[in-house]
PDB file of C-alpha atoms in Angstrom:
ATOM      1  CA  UNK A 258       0.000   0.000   0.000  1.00  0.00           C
ATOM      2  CA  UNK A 259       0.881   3.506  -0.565  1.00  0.00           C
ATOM      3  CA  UNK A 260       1.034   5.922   2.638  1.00  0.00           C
ATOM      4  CA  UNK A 261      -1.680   8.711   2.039  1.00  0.00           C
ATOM      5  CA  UNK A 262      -0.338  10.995   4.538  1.00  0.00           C
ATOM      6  CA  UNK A 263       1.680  11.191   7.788  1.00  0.00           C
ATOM      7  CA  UNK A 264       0.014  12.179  11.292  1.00  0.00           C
ATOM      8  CA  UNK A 265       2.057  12.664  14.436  1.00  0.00           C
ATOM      9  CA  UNK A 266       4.824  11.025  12.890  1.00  0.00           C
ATOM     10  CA  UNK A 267       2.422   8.106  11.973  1.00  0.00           C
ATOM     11  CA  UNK A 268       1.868   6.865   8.752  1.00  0.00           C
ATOM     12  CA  UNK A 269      -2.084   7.193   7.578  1.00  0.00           C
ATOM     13  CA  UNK A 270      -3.356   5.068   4.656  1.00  0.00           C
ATOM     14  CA  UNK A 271      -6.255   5.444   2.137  1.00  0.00           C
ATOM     15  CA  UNK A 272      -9.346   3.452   3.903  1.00  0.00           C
ATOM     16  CA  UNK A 273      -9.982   1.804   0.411  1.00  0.00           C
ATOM     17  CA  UNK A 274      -6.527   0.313   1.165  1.00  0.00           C
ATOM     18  CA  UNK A 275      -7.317  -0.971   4.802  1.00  0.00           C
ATOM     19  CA  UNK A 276      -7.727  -5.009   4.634  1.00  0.00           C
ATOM     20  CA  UNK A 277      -4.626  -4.540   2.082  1.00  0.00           C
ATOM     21  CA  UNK A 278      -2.644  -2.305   5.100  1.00  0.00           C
ATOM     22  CA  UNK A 279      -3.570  -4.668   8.033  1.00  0.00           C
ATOM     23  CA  UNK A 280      -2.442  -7.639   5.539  1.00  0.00           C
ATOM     24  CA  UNK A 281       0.809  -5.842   5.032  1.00  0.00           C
ATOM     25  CA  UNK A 282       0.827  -5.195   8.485  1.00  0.00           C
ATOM     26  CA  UNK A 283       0.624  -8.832   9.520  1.00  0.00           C
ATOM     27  CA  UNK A 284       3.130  -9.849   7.271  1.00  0.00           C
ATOM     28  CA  UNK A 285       5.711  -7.297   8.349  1.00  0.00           C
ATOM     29  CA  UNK A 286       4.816  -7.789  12.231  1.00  0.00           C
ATOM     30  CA  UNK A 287       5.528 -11.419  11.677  1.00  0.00           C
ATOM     31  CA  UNK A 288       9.157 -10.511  10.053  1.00  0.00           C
ATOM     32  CA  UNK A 289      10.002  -8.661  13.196  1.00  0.00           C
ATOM     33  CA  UNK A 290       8.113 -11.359  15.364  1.00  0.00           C
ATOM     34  CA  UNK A 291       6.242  -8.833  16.948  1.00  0.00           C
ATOM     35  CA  UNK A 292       2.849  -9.692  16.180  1.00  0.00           C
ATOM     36  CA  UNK A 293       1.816  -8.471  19.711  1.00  0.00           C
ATOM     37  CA  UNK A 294       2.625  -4.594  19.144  1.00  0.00           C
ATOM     38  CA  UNK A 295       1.053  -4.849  16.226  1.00  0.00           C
ATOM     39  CA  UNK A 296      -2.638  -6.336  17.512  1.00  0.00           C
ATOM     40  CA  UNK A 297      -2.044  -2.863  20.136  1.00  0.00           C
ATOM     41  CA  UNK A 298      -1.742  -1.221  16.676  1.00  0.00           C
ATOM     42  CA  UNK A 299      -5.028  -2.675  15.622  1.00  0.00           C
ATOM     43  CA  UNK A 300      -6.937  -2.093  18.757  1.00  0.00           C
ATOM     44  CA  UNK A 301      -5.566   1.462  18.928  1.00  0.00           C
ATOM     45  CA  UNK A 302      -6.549   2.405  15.550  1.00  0.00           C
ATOM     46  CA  UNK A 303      -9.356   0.211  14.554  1.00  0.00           C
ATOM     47  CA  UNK A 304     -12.120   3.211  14.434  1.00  0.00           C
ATOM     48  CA  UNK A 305      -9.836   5.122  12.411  1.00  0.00           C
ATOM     49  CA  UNK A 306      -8.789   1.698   9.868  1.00  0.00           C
TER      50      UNK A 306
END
């Protein structure tokens, strides 16, 4: 996915490109094994996703 903007030094993406972000997400959590910061990402920003 391509960032749509930046917010608080926090990068913001399209909704149309949500499932794609979380998916992305996932993927790159797992790489860094640390699938638990990002399901705080999710629950922090789910509204907003």
């Amino acid at each position: 996915p391509t960032p749509s903007k930046i917010i608080d030094g926090q990068i913001w993406y399209d909704p149309a490109f949500s499932t794609h972000y979380k998916y992305w997400l996932f993927i790159k959590a797992w790489q860094q094994d640390q699938i638990e910061l990002l399901n705080i990402h999710f629950e922090k920003h789910e509204k907003t996703l």
